[in-house]
């Protein structure tokens, strides 16, 4: 059987966002061979973004599948849940599973995502300690949320803040401990970072910025945390949300190339790893980003979907679709934050303020007058209107952008027209 044949057998390791989208895309591209999907979790692929939002805010029950039951059945894959792939034998084109079975493949996709970064003082399983990556984690945390109770969140990143807002909504007394001096400072412009901090405080969240944890003690009735400045606080429960470690052990053991900077499995634009028959997608994969000019591992829902589409094409030796401009969203309480591109330290931010009272608006990070990073607070439609300017790196007149009376869509068209190459 020649590789690139639509009848090849494909094994997918991990049954999360990227895996599900890859199966869907493989079938859409005409693949008719067997697809074996092996997942460590007991569940069919489900969406993780609701875990820190709707699942914590609701009754903790139920979750959103990536593929509906009928679509899942139509795609005709062999699904092996509750099973880990323990090794990848490149020369034999074979996977070993935790139940000692073997799965042979022509081509393999690693969609193993990542694992929570562990705080040694409060490892998983420690009394009253929670981490948040899976639906089971979310349900366990939801069970601890009750009005008048207290939750300490270690880590003020997106996930920590989302969970803090959800817990606050459930009536918990919430404390967030963040070692950086600002909230989300690596992702948003300084004035927005300050606004996010003040809106968290206004919501009743007790914020400790620039404070690392010195020690933690789990006791029968709760957890005592001691901070760097010597102060201490008690909470009924603690959520550790200090980031993600890419799940690359199989790749490492098999000798696949990993990115030296971010530790992800190094892949080409079509998802191909350093072995021609092994591909990777999602949180575990590091790829050169044409829009950013660097290799990066992006931990986002959109990236998992887009890399899965590219890898599905790669698995079938079809040219991948053009890379999508990086997009990310989060909901912080009732506020929606969206981003296009990535922040870097050399950007000069301009702000289009749409509402003086609520800070609603759009920011563009400019490099030499060219927008390379866009951020919108409760203004996702405006950010969408700007996407082409960022994708095509069109220099803008920032005074017109910041003027709230400027009609955005018409203005974007005018900026594009001003730089269009005349037809001869
Ligand atoms: C709580 C939470 C909230 C989020 N909110 C947002 C948001 O608002 N916006 C946004 O853009 N992104 C958000 N994300 C990020 C987004 O969900 C992830 O980027 C996305 O799920 C990554 O998909 P993936 O397929 O790479 O990994 P995953 O969805 O994590 O799937 C990987 C799967 O592989 C399995 N696996 C790993 N190793 C093995 C093995 N050896 N054998 C078998 N199975 C294995 C894992 O158990 C897991 O089920 C959020 C993530 C979390 C956890």
Coordinates of C-alpha atoms and ligand atoms in Angstrom, one line a residue:
X1 CA 0.0 0.0 0.0
X2 CA 1.5 3.3 -1.0
X3 CA 1.5 6.0 1.7
X4 CA -0.8 8.9 1.0
X5 CA -3.3 6.3 -0.2
X6 CA -6.8 7.1 1.1
X7 CA -7.1 3.6 2.5
X8 CA -4.1 3.8 4.8
X9 CA -4.6 2.8 8.5
X10 CA -4.3 5.8 10.8
X11 CA -3.8 5.6 14.6
X12 CA -4.5 8.7 16.6
X13 CA -3.0 8.9 20.1
X14 CA -5.2 11.1 22.5
X15 CA -8.9 11.6 22.1
X16 CA -9.3 15.4 22.7
X17 CA -10.0 18.4 20.6
X18 CA -7.3 18.0 17.9
X19 CA -7.9 14.3 17.6
X20 CA -11.7 14.7 17.0
X21 CA -11.2 17.4 14.4
X22 CA -8.5 15.3 12.7
X23 CA -10.9 12.4 12.3
X24 CA -13.6 14.7 10.9
X25 CA -11.2 16.2 8.4
X26 CA -9.7 12.9 7.3
X27 CA -13.1 11.6 6.3
X28 CA -14.0 15.0 4.7
X29 CA -10.8 14.6 2.6
X30 CA -12.0 11.2 1.4
X31 CA -10.0 8.9 3.7
X32 CA -11.7 5.5 3.8
X33 CA -9.1 3.4 5.7
X34 CA -9.3 2.5 9.4
X35 CA -8.9 5.1 12.0
X36 CA -8.1 4.0 15.5
X37 CA -8.6 6.6 18.2
X38 CA -6.9 5.8 21.6
X39 CA -7.7 8.0 24.6
X40 CA -6.5 7.8 28.2
X41 CA -9.8 9.3 29.4
X42 CA -13.0 7.4 29.7
X43 CA -14.9 10.0 27.6
X44 CA -15.4 10.7 24.0
X45 CA -13.6 13.9 22.9
X46 CA -15.1 16.9 24.6
X47 CA -14.6 20.7 24.6
X48 CA -12.3 21.9 27.5
X49 CA -13.1 25.6 27.4
X50 CA -16.5 25.2 29.2
X51 CA -14.8 23.3 32.1
X52 CA -13.7 26.5 33.8
X53 CA -16.8 28.4 32.8
X54 CA -20.2 26.8 32.2
X55 CA -19.4 23.5 34.0
X56 CA -18.2 25.3 37.2
X57 CA -21.1 27.8 37.0
X58 CA -23.7 25.1 36.4
X59 CA -24.4 22.0 38.3
X60 CA -21.1 20.4 37.1
X61 CA -23.0 17.8 35.2
X62 CA -22.7 17.1 31.5
X63 CA -20.2 18.4 29.0
X64 CA -20.0 19.5 25.4
X65 CA -18.8 16.8 23.0
X66 CA -16.6 17.9 20.2
X67 CA -18.6 15.6 17.8
X68 CA -22.3 14.9 18.3
X69 CA -23.2 11.2 18.8
X70 CA -24.5 10.9 15.3
X71 CA -21.4 12.5 13.7
X72 CA -19.2 10.3 15.9
X73 CA -20.9 7.2 14.6
X74 CA -20.9 8.4 10.9
X75 CA -17.1 8.9 11.0
X76 CA -16.6 5.1 11.6
X77 CA -13.6 5.0 13.8
X78 CA -12.5 2.4 16.3
X79 CA -12.5 4.2 19.6
X80 CA -10.5 2.8 22.5
X81 CA -11.2 4.8 25.7
X82 CA -9.6 4.5 29.1
X83 CA -6.3 3.3 27.6
X84 CA -2.9 4.9 27.4
X85 CA -0.5 4.4 24.6
X86 CA 2.7 3.5 26.4
X87 CA 5.2 3.3 23.6
X88 CA 5.6 4.2 19.9
X89 CA 7.8 1.9 17.9
X90 CA 8.7 3.9 14.8
X91 CA 10.4 1.1 12.8
X92 CA 7.6 -1.4 13.3
X93 CA 4.8 1.2 12.8
X94 CA 3.3 0.0 16.1
X95 CA 1.9 1.3 19.3
X96 CA 1.8 -0.5 22.6
X97 CA -1.2 0.2 24.8
X98 CA -1.5 0.1 28.6
X99 CA -3.5 -3.1 28.4
X100 CA -0.5 -4.7 26.5
X101 CA -2.3 -4.7 23.1
X102 CA -0.6 -3.5 20.0
X103 CA -2.0 -1.3 17.3
X104 CA -0.3 -1.3 13.9
X105 CA -0.5 1.8 11.7
X106 CA 0.6 3.2 8.4
X107 CA 0.6 6.6 9.8
X108 CA 0.1 8.0 13.3
X109 CA -1.1 11.3 14.7
X110 CA 0.1 12.3 18.2
X111 CA -2.7 14.6 19.7
X112 CA -1.7 14.1 23.3
X113 CA -2.3 17.7 24.5
X114 CA -0.7 18.6 27.8
X115 CA -0.7 17.9 31.5
X116 CA -1.1 20.3 34.3
X117 CA 2.1 21.8 35.7
X118 CA 2.4 20.4 39.3
X119 CA 3.2 22.5 42.3
X120 CA 5.5 20.3 44.4
X121 CA 4.0 21.6 47.7
X122 CA 0.5 20.6 46.6
X123 CA 0.6 17.7 44.2
X124 CA -2.6 16.2 42.8
X125 CA -4.3 13.9 45.4
X126 CA -3.2 16.2 48.2
X127 CA -6.1 17.0 50.6
X128 CA -8.4 19.8 49.4
X129 CA -6.2 20.4 46.3
X130 CA -7.6 20.7 42.8
X131 CA -6.1 20.9 39.3
X132 CA -8.2 21.6 36.3
X133 CA -7.7 19.9 32.9
X134 CA -10.4 17.2 32.6
X135 CA -14.2 17.0 33.0
X136 CA -13.5 14.9 36.1
X137 CA -11.3 17.6 37.5
X138 CA -14.0 20.2 36.8
X139 CA -16.7 18.1 38.4
X140 CA -14.6 17.5 41.5
X141 CA -14.0 21.3 41.8
X142 CA -17.6 22.1 41.2
X143 CA -18.5 19.8 44.1
X144 CA -16.4 22.1 46.4
X145 CA -18.1 25.3 45.3
X146 CA -20.7 26.5 47.8
X147 CA -21.8 30.0 49.0
X148 CA -19.8 31.2 51.9
X149 CA -16.9 28.7 51.4
X150 CA -13.4 29.7 50.4
X151 CA -11.2 28.9 47.5
X152 CA -7.6 30.0 46.9
X153 CA -6.4 30.0 43.3
X154 CA -2.7 29.8 42.8
X155 CA -2.0 31.3 39.3
X156 CA -3.7 34.3 37.8
X157 CA -3.5 33.2 34.2
X158 CA -6.5 32.7 32.0
X159 CA -7.6 29.4 33.5
X160 CA -7.1 30.6 37.1
X161 CA -9.0 33.8 36.5
X162 CA -11.9 32.0 34.7
X163 CA -12.2 29.6 37.6
X164 CA -11.9 32.4 40.2
X165 CA -14.7 34.3 38.5
X166 CA -16.9 31.1 38.3
X167 CA -16.3 30.4 42.0
X168 CA -17.1 33.9 43.0
X169 CA -20.3 33.6 41.0
X170 CA -21.1 30.6 43.1
X171 CA -20.8 32.8 46.2
X172 CA -17.3 31.6 47.3
X173 CA -14.8 33.8 49.0
X174 CA -12.0 33.8 46.4
X175 CA -8.3 34.6 46.7
X176 CA -6.0 34.7 43.7
X177 CA -2.2 34.5 44.2
X178 CA -0.1 35.4 41.2
X179 CA 3.7 35.6 41.3
X180 CA 3.9 38.2 38.5
X181 CA 3.3 41.9 39.3
X182 CA 0.4 42.2 36.9
X183 CA -2.5 40.0 35.7
X184 CA -2.2 38.6 32.1
X185 CA 0.7 41.0 31.5
X186 CA 2.2 38.7 28.9
X187 CA -0.9 38.8 26.9
X188 CA -2.6 42.1 27.1
X189 CA -1.6 45.8 27.1
X190 CA -0.8 47.3 30.5
X191 CA -3.9 49.5 30.9
X192 CA -6.1 46.4 30.1
X193 CA -4.1 44.3 32.6
X194 CA -4.8 46.9 35.2
X195 CA -8.5 47.0 34.4
X196 CA -8.8 43.2 34.6
X197 CA -7.2 43.4 38.1
X198 CA -9.5 46.2 39.3
X199 CA -12.5 44.5 37.9
X200 CA -11.6 41.3 39.7
X201 CA -11.2 43.3 43.0
X202 CA -14.5 45.0 42.3
X203 CA -16.1 41.6 42.0
X204 CA -14.9 40.8 45.5
X205 CA -11.8 38.7 44.6
X206 CA -8.9 39.1 47.0
X207 CA -5.9 39.6 44.7
X208 CA -2.3 39.0 45.7
X209 CA 0.0 40.1 42.9
X210 CA 3.8 39.7 42.9
X211 CA 3.5 37.0 45.6
X212 CA 4.9 33.6 45.2
X213 CA 3.9 30.8 47.5
X214 CA 6.4 30.1 50.2
X215 CA 4.8 27.0 51.7
X216 CA 1.5 25.1 51.8
X217 CA 0.0 22.9 54.5
X218 CA -3.0 20.7 53.8
X219 CA -4.9 20.1 57.0
X220 CA -8.1 18.1 57.6
X221 CA -10.3 21.3 57.6
X222 CA -8.6 23.1 54.7
X223 CA -5.3 24.4 53.4
X224 CA -3.0 27.0 54.9
X225 CA -0.9 29.0 52.4
X226 CA 2.1 31.1 53.4
X227 CA 3.1 33.8 50.9
X228 CA 6.6 35.2 50.2
X229 CA 5.9 38.3 52.3
X230 CA 5.3 36.0 55.4
X231 CA 1.5 36.5 55.4
X232 CA -0.7 33.5 55.5
X233 CA -4.2 32.6 54.5
X234 CA -6.6 29.7 55.0
X235 CA -9.0 28.3 52.4
X236 CA -11.4 25.4 52.3
X237 CA -9.9 24.3 49.0
X238 CA -7.1 25.3 46.6
X239 CA -7.0 25.3 42.8
X240 CA -3.5 25.1 41.4
X241 CA -3.5 26.7 37.9
X242 CA 0.1 27.3 37.1
X243 CA 0.2 26.2 33.5
X244 CA 0.6 23.2 31.2
X245 CA 3.4 20.8 30.3
X246 CA 3.2 19.4 26.8
X247 CA 2.6 15.7 26.8
X248 CA 5.5 14.6 24.7
X249 CA 6.8 11.5 26.5
X250 CA 6.0 9.1 23.7
X251 CA 7.7 11.3 21.1
X252 CA 10.7 11.8 23.4
X253 CA 11.1 8.1 24.0
X254 CA 10.8 7.3 20.2
X255 CA 13.5 9.9 19.5
X256 CA 11.3 12.4 17.6
X257 CA 12.7 16.0 17.4
X258 CA 11.4 18.3 20.1
X259 CA 11.5 22.1 19.9
X260 CA 14.4 23.3 22.0
X261 CA 12.6 26.4 23.2
X262 CA 9.1 25.2 24.1
X263 CA 9.5 21.4 24.4
X264 CA 6.7 20.7 21.9
X265 CA 6.9 18.0 19.2
X266 CA 8.5 19.9 16.3
X267 CA 6.3 19.7 13.2
X268 CA 6.2 21.1 9.7
X269 CA 3.2 23.1 8.2
X270 CA 1.5 19.8 7.4
X271 CA 1.9 18.5 11.0
X272 CA 4.7 16.1 10.0
X273 CA 7.2 15.3 12.7
X274 CA 10.9 14.4 12.2
X275 CA 9.6 10.9 11.3
X276 CA 7.8 10.8 7.9
X277 CA 4.9 8.7 9.2
X278 CA 4.3 10.4 12.5
X279 CA 2.4 13.7 12.8
X280 CA 1.4 15.8 15.7
X281 CA -1.2 18.5 16.4
X282 CA -2.7 20.6 19.2
X283 CA -1.2 21.6 22.6
X284 CA 1.7 19.1 22.2
X285 CA 3.0 20.4 18.8
X286 CA 5.4 23.2 18.1
X287 CA 5.3 24.7 14.6
X288 CA 6.8 27.6 12.7
X289 CA 4.1 30.4 12.6
X290 CA 4.4 32.4 9.4
X291 CA 2.4 35.3 10.9
X292 CA 4.6 35.5 14.0
X293 CA 7.9 34.7 12.4
X294 CA 8.8 32.1 15.2
X295 CA 8.2 28.5 16.1
X296 CA 5.6 28.3 18.9
X297 CA 3.4 25.9 20.7
X298 CA 0.0 27.6 21.1
X299 CA -2.4 26.3 23.8
X300 CA -5.7 27.2 22.3
X301 CA -8.9 25.7 21.0
X302 CA -8.5 27.4 17.6
X303 CA -4.9 26.1 17.3
X304 CA -6.0 22.5 18.1
X305 CA -8.6 22.7 15.4
X306 CA -6.4 24.3 12.7
X307 CA -3.4 22.1 13.3
X308 CA -5.7 19.0 13.2
X309 CA -6.9 20.2 9.7
X310 CA -3.3 20.6 8.5
X311 CA -2.2 17.3 10.0
X312 CA -5.2 15.5 8.4
X313 CA -4.1 16.8 5.0
X314 CA -0.5 15.9 5.8
X315 CA -1.4 12.3 6.8
X316 CA -2.9 11.9 3.3
X317 CA -0.1 13.7 1.5
X318 CA -2.4 16.6 0.5
X319 CA -1.2 20.2 0.7
X320 CA -2.3 21.7 4.0
X321 CA -4.7 24.7 4.1
X322 CA -3.0 28.1 4.7
X323 CA -2.1 28.7 8.3
X324 CA -4.8 30.6 10.2
X325 CA -3.9 33.8 12.1
X326 CA -3.7 32.9 15.8
X327 CA -7.0 33.7 17.7
X328 CA -7.8 33.1 21.3
X329 CA -10.8 34.0 23.5
X330 CA -11.7 33.8 27.2
X331 CA -14.7 34.8 29.3
X332 CA -13.9 36.5 32.6
X333 CA -17.2 36.6 34.3
X334 CA -19.5 38.5 32.0
X335 CA -16.6 40.0 30.1
X336 CA -15.4 38.5 26.8
X337 CA -11.8 39.0 25.8
X338 CA -10.5 38.0 22.4
X339 CA -7.0 38.2 20.8
X340 CA -5.5 38.0 17.4
X341 CA -1.7 37.3 17.2
X342 CA 0.6 37.5 20.2
X343 CA 1.9 40.2 22.4
X344 CA 5.6 41.1 22.3
X345 CA 7.6 43.6 24.3
X346 CA 8.4 45.9 21.3
X347 CA 4.8 46.8 20.4
X348 CA 3.3 50.2 20.8
X349 CA -0.4 49.9 21.7
X350 CA -3.2 52.2 20.6
X351 CA -6.7 51.9 22.1
X352 CA -10.0 52.5 20.4
X353 CA -12.3 53.1 23.4
X354 CA -15.9 52.3 22.7
X355 CA -17.3 53.0 26.1
X356 CA -15.8 55.3 28.8
X357 CA -17.6 53.5 31.7
X358 CA -16.9 49.9 30.9
X359 CA -13.5 50.0 29.2
X360 CA -15.1 48.2 26.2
X361 CA -12.8 48.6 23.3
X362 CA -10.1 47.3 20.9
X363 CA -6.3 47.6 21.2
X364 CA -3.9 47.2 18.4
X365 CA -0.2 46.5 19.1
X366 CA 1.8 48.2 16.4
X367 CA 5.3 47.6 15.2
X368 CA 6.5 50.4 12.9
X369 CA 2.8 51.4 12.3
X370 CA 1.9 47.8 11.3
X371 CA -0.7 46.0 13.5
X372 CA 0.6 42.7 14.7
X373 CA -1.5 42.1 17.8
X374 CA -5.2 42.8 18.4
X375 CA -7.1 42.6 21.6
X376 CA -10.8 43.2 22.1
X377 CA -12.8 43.6 25.4
X378 CA -16.5 42.9 24.8
X379 CA -15.9 43.9 21.1
X380 CA -15.3 40.6 19.3
X381 CA -17.1 41.8 16.1
X382 CA -14.7 44.9 15.9
X383 CA -11.7 42.6 16.2
X384 CA -13.0 40.4 13.4
X385 CA -13.4 43.4 11.2
X386 CA -9.6 44.1 11.7
X387 CA -8.4 40.6 11.0
X388 CA -7.4 41.2 7.4
X389 CA -5.2 44.2 8.4
X390 CA -3.3 42.0 10.8
X391 CA -3.1 39.0 8.4
X392 CA -1.8 41.2 5.6
X393 CA 0.4 43.4 7.8
X394 CA -1.2 46.6 6.4
X395 CA 0.2 49.8 8.0
X396 CA -2.6 51.9 9.5
X397 CA -3.4 55.5 10.3
X398 CA -3.8 54.9 14.1
X399 CA -5.5 58.3 14.7
X400 CA -8.4 57.2 12.5
X401 CA -8.5 53.8 14.3
X402 CA -8.7 55.3 17.8
X403 CA -11.4 57.8 16.8
X404 CA -14.6 56.0 18.0
X405 CA -16.7 57.8 15.4
X406 CA -14.7 56.1 12.5
X407 CA -16.8 53.4 10.9
X408 CA -14.6 50.4 11.3
X409 CA -15.5 48.2 8.4
X410 CA -15.4 51.1 5.8
X411 CA -12.1 52.3 7.4
X412 CA -10.5 48.8 7.1
X413 CA -11.5 48.8 3.4
X414 CA -9.9 52.2 2.9
X415 CA -6.7 51.1 4.5
X416 CA -6.6 48.0 2.3
X417 CA -7.3 50.0 -0.8
X418 CA -4.5 52.5 0.1
X419 CA -2.0 49.7 0.0
X420 CA -3.4 47.7 -2.9
X421 CA -1.0 47.2 -5.8
X422 CA -2.5 48.9 -8.9
X423 CA -3.5 46.5 -11.7
X424 CA -1.5 47.1 -14.9
Ligands
LIG1 C1 -10.3 24.4 31.7 C2 -9.8 24.8 30.3 C3 -10.3 26.0 29.8 C4 -9.9 26.4 28.5 N1 -10.4 27.5 28.0 C5 -10.0 27.9 26.7 C6 -10.6 29.1 26.1 O1 -11.4 29.8 26.7 N2 -10.1 29.4 24.9 C7 -9.2 28.7 24.2 O2 -8.9 29.0 23.1 N3 -8.7 27.6 24.8 C8 -9.1 27.2 26.0 N4 -8.5 26.0 26.5 C9 -7.5 25.3 25.8 C10 -8.0 24.3 24.8 O3 -9.1 23.6 25.4 C11 -6.9 23.3 24.5 O4 -5.9 24.1 23.8 C12 -7.3 22.2 23.6 O5 -8.2 21.4 24.3 C13 -6.1 21.4 23.1 O6 -6.5 20.3 22.4 P1 -5.6 19.0 22.3 O7 -6.4 18.0 21.4 O8 -4.2 19.4 21.9 O9 -5.4 18.4 23.7 P2 -6.5 17.8 24.7 O10 -7.9 18.3 24.4 O11 -6.0 18.0 26.1 O12 -6.5 16.2 24.4 C14 -5.4 15.4 24.6 C15 -5.9 14.0 25.1 O13 -4.9 13.1 24.9 C16 -4.9 12.2 26.0 N5 -3.6 11.5 26.1 C17 -2.4 12.1 26.4 N6 -1.4 11.2 26.4 C18 -2.0 10.0 26.0 C19 -1.5 8.7 25.8 N7 -0.2 8.4 25.9 N8 -2.4 7.7 25.4 C20 -3.7 8.0 25.2 N9 -4.2 9.2 25.4 C21 -3.4 10.2 25.8 C22 -5.3 13.1 27.2 O14 -5.8 12.3 28.2 C23 -6.3 14.0 26.5 O15 -7.6 13.5 26.7 C24 -8.9 25.6 27.8 C25 -8.4 24.5 28.4 C26 -8.8 24.1 29.7 C27 -8.2 22.8 30.3

